[in-house]
Coordinates of C-alpha atoms in Angstrom, one line a residue:
X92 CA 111.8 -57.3 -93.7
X93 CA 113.1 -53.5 -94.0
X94 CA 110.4 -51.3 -94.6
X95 CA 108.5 -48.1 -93.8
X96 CA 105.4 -47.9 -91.0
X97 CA 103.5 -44.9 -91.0
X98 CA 100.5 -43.9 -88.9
X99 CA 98.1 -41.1 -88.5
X100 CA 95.9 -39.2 -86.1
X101 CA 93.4 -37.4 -87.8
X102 CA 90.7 -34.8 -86.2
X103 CA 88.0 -32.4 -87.0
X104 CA 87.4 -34.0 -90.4
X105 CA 85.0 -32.0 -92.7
X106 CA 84.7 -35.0 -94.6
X107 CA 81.0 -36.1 -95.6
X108 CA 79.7 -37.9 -92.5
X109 CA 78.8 -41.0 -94.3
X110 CA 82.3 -41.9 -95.0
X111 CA 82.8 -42.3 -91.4
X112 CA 79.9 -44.8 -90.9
X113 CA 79.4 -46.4 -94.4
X114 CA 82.0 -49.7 -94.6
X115 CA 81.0 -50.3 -98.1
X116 CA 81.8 -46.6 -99.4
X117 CA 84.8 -46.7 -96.9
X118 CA 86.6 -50.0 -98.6
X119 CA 86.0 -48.8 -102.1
X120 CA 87.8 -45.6 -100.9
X121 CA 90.9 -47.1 -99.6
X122 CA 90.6 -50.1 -102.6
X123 CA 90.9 -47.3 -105.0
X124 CA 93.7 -45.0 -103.8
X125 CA 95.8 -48.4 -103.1
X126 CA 95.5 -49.1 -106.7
X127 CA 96.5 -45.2 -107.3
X128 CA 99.3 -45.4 -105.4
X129 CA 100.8 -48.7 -107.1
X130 CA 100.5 -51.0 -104.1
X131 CA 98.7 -54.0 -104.8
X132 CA 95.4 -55.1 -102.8
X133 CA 95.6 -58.9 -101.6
X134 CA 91.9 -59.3 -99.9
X135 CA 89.9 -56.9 -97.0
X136 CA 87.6 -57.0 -94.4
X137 CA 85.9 -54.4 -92.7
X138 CA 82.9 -54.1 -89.4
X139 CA 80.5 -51.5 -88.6
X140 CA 80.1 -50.9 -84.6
X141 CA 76.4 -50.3 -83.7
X142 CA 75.4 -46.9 -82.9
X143 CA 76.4 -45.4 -80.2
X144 CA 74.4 -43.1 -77.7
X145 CA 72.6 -42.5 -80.8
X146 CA 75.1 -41.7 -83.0
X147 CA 76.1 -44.0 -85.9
X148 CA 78.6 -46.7 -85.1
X149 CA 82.1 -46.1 -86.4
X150 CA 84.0 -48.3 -89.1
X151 CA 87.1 -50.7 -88.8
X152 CA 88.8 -52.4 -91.4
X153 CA 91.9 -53.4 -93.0
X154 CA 93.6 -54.1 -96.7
X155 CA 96.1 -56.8 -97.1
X156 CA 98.6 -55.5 -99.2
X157 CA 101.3 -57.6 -101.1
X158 CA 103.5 -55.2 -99.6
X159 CA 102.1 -55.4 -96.2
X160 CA 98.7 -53.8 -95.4
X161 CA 96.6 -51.1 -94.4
X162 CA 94.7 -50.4 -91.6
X163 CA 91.8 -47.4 -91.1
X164 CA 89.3 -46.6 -87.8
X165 CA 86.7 -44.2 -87.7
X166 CA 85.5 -42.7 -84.6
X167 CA 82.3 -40.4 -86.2
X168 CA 81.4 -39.5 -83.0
X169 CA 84.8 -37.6 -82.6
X170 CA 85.4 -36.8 -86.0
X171 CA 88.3 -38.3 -85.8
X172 CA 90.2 -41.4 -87.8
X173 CA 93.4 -43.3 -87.5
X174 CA 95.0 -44.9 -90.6
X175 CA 98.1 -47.0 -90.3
X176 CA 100.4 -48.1 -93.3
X177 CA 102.9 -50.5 -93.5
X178 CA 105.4 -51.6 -96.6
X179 CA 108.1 -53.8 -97.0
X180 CA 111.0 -52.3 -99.1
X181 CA 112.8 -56.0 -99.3
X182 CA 112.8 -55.8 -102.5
X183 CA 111.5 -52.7 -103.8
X184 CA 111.1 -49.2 -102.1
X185 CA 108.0 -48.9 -101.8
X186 CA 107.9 -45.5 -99.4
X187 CA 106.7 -43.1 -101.5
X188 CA 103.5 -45.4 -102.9
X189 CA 103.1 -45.2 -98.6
X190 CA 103.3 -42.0 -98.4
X191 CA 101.2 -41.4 -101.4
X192 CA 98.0 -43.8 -99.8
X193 CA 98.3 -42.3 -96.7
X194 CA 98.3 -38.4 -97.9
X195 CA 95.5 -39.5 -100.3
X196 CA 93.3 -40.6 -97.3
X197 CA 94.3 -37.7 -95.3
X198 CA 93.3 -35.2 -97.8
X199 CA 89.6 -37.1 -98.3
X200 CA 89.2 -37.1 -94.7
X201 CA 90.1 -33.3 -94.3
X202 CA 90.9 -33.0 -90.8
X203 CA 91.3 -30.1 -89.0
X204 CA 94.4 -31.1 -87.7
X205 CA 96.4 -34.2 -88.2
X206 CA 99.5 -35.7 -86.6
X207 CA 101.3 -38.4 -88.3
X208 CA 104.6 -40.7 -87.8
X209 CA 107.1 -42.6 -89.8
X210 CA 109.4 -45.7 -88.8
X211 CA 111.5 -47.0 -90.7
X212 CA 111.4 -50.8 -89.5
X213 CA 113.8 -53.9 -90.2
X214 CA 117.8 -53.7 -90.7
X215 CA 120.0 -55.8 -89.3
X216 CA 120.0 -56.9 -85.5
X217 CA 123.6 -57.4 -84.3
X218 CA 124.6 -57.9 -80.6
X219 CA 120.8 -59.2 -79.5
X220 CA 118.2 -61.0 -80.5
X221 CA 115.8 -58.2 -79.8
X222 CA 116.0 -54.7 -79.2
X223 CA 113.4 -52.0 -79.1
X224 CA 113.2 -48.3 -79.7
X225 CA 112.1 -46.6 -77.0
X226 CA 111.2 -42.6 -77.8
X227 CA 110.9 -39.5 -75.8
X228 CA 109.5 -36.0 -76.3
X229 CA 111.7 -33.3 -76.0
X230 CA 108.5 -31.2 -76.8
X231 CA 105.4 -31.2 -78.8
X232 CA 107.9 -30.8 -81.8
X233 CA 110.5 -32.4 -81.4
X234 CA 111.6 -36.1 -79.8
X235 CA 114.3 -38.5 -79.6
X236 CA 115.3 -42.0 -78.0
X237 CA 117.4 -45.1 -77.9
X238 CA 117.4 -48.7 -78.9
X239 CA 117.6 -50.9 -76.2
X240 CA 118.4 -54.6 -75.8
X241 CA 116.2 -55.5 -72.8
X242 CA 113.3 -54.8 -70.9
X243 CA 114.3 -55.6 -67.3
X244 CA 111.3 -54.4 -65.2
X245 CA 108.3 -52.9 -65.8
X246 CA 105.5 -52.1 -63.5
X247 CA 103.3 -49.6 -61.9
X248 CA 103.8 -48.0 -58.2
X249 CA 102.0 -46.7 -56.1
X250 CA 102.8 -43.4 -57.4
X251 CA 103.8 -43.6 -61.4
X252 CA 105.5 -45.7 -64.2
X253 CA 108.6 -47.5 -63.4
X254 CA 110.7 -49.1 -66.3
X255 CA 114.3 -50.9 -65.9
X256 CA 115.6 -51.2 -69.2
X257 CA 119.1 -52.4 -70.7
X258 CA 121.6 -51.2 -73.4
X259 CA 125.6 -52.3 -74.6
X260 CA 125.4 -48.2 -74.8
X261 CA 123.3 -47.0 -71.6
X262 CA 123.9 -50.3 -69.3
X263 CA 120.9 -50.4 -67.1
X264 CA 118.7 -46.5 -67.7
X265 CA 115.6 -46.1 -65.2
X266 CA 112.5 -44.5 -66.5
X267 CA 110.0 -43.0 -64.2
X268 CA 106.4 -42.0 -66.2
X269 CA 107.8 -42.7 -69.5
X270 CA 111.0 -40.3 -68.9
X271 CA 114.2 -41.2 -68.7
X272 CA 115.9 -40.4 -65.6
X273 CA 118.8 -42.1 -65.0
X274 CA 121.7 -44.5 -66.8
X275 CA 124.9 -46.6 -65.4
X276 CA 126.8 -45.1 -68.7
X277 CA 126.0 -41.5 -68.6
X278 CA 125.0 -41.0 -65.1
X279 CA 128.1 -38.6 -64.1
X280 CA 126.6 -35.8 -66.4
X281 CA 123.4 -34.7 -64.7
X282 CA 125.1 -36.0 -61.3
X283 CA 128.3 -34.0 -61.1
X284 CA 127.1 -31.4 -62.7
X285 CA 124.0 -31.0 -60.1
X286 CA 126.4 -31.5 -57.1
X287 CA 129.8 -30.4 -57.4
X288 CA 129.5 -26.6 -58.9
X289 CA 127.2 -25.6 -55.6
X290 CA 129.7 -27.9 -53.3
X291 CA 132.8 -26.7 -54.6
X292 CA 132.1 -23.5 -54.1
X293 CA 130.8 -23.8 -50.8
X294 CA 133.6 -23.4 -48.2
X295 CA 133.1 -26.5 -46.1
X296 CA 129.3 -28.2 -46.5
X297 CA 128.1 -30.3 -43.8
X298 CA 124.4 -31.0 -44.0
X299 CA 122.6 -31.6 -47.4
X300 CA 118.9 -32.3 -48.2
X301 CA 118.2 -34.5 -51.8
X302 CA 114.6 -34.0 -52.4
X303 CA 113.9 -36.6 -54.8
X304 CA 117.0 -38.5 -56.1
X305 CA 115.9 -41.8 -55.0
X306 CA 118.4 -43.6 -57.6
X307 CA 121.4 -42.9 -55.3
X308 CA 123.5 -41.1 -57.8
X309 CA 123.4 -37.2 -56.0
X310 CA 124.3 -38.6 -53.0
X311 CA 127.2 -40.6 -54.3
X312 CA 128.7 -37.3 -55.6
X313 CA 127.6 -35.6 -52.4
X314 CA 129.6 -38.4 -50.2
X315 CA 132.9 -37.2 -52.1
X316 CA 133.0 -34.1 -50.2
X317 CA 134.4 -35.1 -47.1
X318 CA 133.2 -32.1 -45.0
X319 CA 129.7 -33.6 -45.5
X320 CA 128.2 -35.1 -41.9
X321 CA 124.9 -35.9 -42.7
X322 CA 122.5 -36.3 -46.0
X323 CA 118.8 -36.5 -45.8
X324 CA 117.6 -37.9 -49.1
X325 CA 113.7 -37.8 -49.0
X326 CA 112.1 -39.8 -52.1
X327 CA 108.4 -40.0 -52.4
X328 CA 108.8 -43.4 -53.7
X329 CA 109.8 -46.4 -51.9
X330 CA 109.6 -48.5 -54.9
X331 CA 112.3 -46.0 -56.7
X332 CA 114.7 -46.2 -53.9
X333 CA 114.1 -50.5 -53.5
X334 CA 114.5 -50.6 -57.1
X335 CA 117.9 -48.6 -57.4
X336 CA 119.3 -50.4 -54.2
X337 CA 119.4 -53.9 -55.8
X338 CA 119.5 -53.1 -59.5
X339 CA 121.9 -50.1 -60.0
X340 CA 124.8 -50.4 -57.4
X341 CA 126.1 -49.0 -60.6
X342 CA 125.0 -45.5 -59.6
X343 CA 124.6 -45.0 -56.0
X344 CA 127.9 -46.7 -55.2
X345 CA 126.0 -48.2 -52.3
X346 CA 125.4 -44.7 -50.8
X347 CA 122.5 -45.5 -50.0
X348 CA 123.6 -47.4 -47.3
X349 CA 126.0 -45.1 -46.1
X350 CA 125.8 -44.2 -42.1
X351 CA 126.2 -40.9 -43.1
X352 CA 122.5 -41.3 -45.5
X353 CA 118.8 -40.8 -44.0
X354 CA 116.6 -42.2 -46.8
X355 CA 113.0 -40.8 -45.6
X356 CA 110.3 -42.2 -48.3
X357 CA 107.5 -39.1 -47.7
X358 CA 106.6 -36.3 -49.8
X359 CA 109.2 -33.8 -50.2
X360 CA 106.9 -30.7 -50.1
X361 CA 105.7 -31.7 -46.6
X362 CA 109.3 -32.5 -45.2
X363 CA 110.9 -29.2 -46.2
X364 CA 107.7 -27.1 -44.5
X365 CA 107.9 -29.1 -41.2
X366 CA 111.6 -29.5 -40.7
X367 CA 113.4 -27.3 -38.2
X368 CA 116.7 -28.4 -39.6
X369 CA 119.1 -26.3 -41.7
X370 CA 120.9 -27.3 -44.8
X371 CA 124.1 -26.1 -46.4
X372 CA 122.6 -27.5 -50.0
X373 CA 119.6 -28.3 -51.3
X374 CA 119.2 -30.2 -54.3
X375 CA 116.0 -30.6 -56.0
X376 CA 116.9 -33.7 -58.0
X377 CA 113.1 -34.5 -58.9
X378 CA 111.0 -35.2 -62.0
X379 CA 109.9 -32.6 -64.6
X380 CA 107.6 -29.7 -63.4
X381 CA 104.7 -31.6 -65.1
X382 CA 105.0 -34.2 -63.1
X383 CA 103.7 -34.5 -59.6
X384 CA 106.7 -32.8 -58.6
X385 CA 105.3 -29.9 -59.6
X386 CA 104.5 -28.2 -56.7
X387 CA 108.1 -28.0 -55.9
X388 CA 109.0 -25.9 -58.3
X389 CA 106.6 -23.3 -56.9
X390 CA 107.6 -19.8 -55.7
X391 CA 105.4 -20.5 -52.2
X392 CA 108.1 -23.6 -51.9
X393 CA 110.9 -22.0 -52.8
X394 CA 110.5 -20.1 -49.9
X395 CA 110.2 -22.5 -47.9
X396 CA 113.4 -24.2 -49.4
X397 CA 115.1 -20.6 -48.2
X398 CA 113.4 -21.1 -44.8
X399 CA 115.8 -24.4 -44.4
X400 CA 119.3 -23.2 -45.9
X401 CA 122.0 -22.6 -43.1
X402 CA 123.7 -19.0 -44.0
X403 CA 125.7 -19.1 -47.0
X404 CA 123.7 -22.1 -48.4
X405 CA 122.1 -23.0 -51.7
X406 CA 119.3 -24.6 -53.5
X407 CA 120.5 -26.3 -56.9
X408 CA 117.8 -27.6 -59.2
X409 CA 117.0 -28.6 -63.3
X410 CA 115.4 -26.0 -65.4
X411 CA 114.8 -28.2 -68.3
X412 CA 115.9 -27.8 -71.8
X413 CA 116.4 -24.3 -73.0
X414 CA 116.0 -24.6 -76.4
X415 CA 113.1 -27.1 -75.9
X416 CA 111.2 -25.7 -73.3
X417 CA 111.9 -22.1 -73.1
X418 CA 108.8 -20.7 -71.4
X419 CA 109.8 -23.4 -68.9
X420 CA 113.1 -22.5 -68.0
X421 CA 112.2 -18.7 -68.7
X422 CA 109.7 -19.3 -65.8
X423 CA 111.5 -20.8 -63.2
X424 CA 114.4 -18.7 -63.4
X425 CA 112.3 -15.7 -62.8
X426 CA 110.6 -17.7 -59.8
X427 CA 114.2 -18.1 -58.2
X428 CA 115.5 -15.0 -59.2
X429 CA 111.6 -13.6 -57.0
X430 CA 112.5 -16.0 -53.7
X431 CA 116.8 -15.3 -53.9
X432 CA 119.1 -12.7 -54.2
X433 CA 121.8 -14.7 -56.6
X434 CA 120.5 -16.9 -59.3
X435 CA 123.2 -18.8 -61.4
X436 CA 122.5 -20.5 -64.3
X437 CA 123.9 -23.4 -65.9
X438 CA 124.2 -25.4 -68.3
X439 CA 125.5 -29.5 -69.7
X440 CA 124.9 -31.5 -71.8
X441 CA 123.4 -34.5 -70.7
X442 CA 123.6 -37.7 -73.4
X443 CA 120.1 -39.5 -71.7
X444 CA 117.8 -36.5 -72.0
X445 CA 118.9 -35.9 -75.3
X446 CA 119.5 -32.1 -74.8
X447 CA 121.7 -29.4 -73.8
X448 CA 120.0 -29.2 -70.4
X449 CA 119.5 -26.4 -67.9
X450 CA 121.1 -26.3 -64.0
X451 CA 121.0 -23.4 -61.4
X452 CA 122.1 -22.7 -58.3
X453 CA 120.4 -20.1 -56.1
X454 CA 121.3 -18.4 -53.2
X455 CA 121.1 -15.2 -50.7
X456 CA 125.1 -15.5 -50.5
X457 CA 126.9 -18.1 -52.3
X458 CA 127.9 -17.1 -55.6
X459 CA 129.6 -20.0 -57.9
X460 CA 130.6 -17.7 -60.8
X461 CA 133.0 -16.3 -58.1
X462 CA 135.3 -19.4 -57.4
X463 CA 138.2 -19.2 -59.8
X464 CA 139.2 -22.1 -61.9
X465 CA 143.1 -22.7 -59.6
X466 CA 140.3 -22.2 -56.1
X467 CA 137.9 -25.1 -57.8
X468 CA 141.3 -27.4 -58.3
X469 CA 142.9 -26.4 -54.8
X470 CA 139.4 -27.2 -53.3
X471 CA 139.1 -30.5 -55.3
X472 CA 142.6 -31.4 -54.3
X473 CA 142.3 -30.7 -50.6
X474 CA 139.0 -32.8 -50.0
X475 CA 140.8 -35.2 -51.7
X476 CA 137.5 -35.2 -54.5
X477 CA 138.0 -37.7 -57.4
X478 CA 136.7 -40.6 -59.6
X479 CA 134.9 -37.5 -61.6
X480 CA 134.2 -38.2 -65.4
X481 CA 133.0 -34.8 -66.3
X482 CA 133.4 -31.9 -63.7
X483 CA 136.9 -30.7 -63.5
X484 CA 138.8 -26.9 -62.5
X485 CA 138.2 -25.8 -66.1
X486 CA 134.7 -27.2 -66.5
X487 CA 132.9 -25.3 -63.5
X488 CA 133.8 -21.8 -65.1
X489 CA 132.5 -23.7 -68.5
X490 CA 129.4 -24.6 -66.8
X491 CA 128.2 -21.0 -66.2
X492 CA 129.4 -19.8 -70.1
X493 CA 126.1 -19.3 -71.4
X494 CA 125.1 -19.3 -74.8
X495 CA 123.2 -15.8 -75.5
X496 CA 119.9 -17.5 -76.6
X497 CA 119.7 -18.9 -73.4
X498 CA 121.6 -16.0 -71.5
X499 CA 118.3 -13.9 -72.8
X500 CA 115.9 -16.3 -70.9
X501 CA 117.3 -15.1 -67.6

């Protein structure tokens, strides 16, 4: 069963029209660059669409292979084709006769541009009787992901995508639009480290605002600090904070729950312009700026956020990655640095998002940099702080050591 899949987007092909539209022309293509590459053609079959708005129809077809097959789709009205190639290597390695058809296609097509993927497929399953690999883009270069066991839940809101899936490595990992967001087994990193820096160094926090964070996990951490009276988590989406109640006790350590927790399921944006309450910290624990989150990560709402912070307060948020997503990180750091007069960066890095990811804190007075590593252990020790994985006396000064590539972005 082991072998290699690979597929290709193709568009802008200079290619002679008629070998978008003619099936006949189109098999004896592909029949003869099989044979080129030393794969071996079992039978074919292919289908013209009719034409379209008055364009000529497009071609699909597909060669069964002794090694597997191949599969090609023309879209002449677009320009554009997609070619898929699969062979088994059970017995031979057949990859590079793969690699060989495909790039022989792609070069008669001549696209203008062209994006393809390879997956190496079979290998041993041990511990399940299914798993899948589930990828994410860490940009348009560059992606990674994880193999999971099961597929717990997935379905769509009334606001996005919303997957439960489950790992022996992860445990239960929520996915929100197809990103990942949060895991039972690597939770503490993005948690502690978007809490507890801010927290720490705050001399005695009372009232906190989560905007987003409808998992639980933030306001877990938050509880720990017990100088905390009240948290007011707003989530735009009930079915997040329904789904994280009774499937990932894991994470929110039933805080939640807590008395001292006001779960408001509204728009975040709205809440922090209407509210004539103050905060001592803000944390933004929200989706990625591309998402419909976006407008909170706005210069006109970060002054609102400042509107809302009690003196000495601060906002803590996620940049992003800074190697990934520089212009990113580079922007938002100069939108905090417009709406507050101290902007600390930081950085951790988090197992789930595959990436040395970006934190900051920001703030008209509270400086975390300041907080020496024996004041972050007699704090910890005299709020009586504990069950932390990651964050530590020694780690908070770590946090805010930045590497000079990303020291530059600020």
């Amino acid at each position: 069963m082991e072998g290699l899949h690979l597929t290709a987007d193709l568009y802008d092909c200079a290619c002679d029209a008629a070998l978008m539209t003619d099936a006949d022309r189109l098999a004896q293509l592909c029949s003869s660059l099989t044979v080129a590459a030393g794969l071996t053609e079992v039978a074919q079959r292919w289908h013209t669409f009719p034409d379209y708005q008055g364009q000529p129809g497009g071609v699909t077809g597909t060669l069964l292979l002794a090694e597997s097959h191949l599969a090609v789709h023309t879209w002449p009205e677009r320009r554009a084709v997609t070619l898929d190639v699969y062979v088994c290597n059970f017995t031979d390695d057949n990859s590079g006769k793969a690699r060989d058809l495909i790039g022989g296609l792609q070069q008669t097509f001549q696209p203008g541009r062209a994006q393809r993927q390879q997956l190496q497929r079979g290998g041993e399953v041990t511990g399940s009787s299914e798993t899948e690999l589930v990828l994410e883009p860490l940009n348009e270069q560059s992606v990674f992901g994880f193999r999971f066991d099961r597929r717990l839940l997935s379905t769509r809101t009334a606001y996005q995508q919303l997957e439960l899936l489950e790992s022996r490595q992860l445990g239960r990992t929520l996915r929100l639009d197809g990103r990942f967001m949060t895991s039972e087994a690597d939770e503490f990193f993005y948690h502690e480290a978007l809490v507890h820096p801010a927290a720490v160094a705050h001399p005695s926090p009372e009232r906190v605002l989560i905007l987003g964070g409808g998992d639980g996990g933030a306001a877990e951490e938050v509880l720990k600090h017990p100088s905390v009276q009240h948290v007011t988590l707003v989530d735009l989406d009930p079915a997040v904070v329904e789904v994280a109640r009774r499937e990932l006790p894991a994470i929110h350590r039933g805080s939640l729950d807590d008395e001292r927790v006001q779960v408001l399921c509204e728009d975040g944006d709205a809440f922090v312009r209407r509210t004539d309450e103050l905060f001592d910290l803000v944390l933004l624990d929200l989706t990625d700026p591309e998402t419909p989150a976006g407008p909170m990560y706005t210069s006109d709402f970060m002054q609102a956020v400042r509107r809302v912070l009690a003196p000495g307060g601060a906002v803590v948020l996620h940049l992003g990655a800074p190697f990934y997503e520089r212009a990113q990180v580079r922007r938002l750091l100069a939108t905090l640095k417009a709406a507050f007069r101290k902007v600390s960066p930081y950085g951790v890095h988090i197992p789930l998002y595959g990436a040395y990811w970006g934190l900051a804190v920001a703030s008209d007075d509270l400086d975390p940099t300041l907080v020496s590593p024996p004041e972050v252990a007699a704090r910890l020790h005299q709020r009586g702080v504990g069950d932390l994985q990651y964050y530590n006396a020694q780690v908070h000064g770590a946090l805010f050591a930045l590497p000079n590539f990303y020291r530059e972005l600020a």
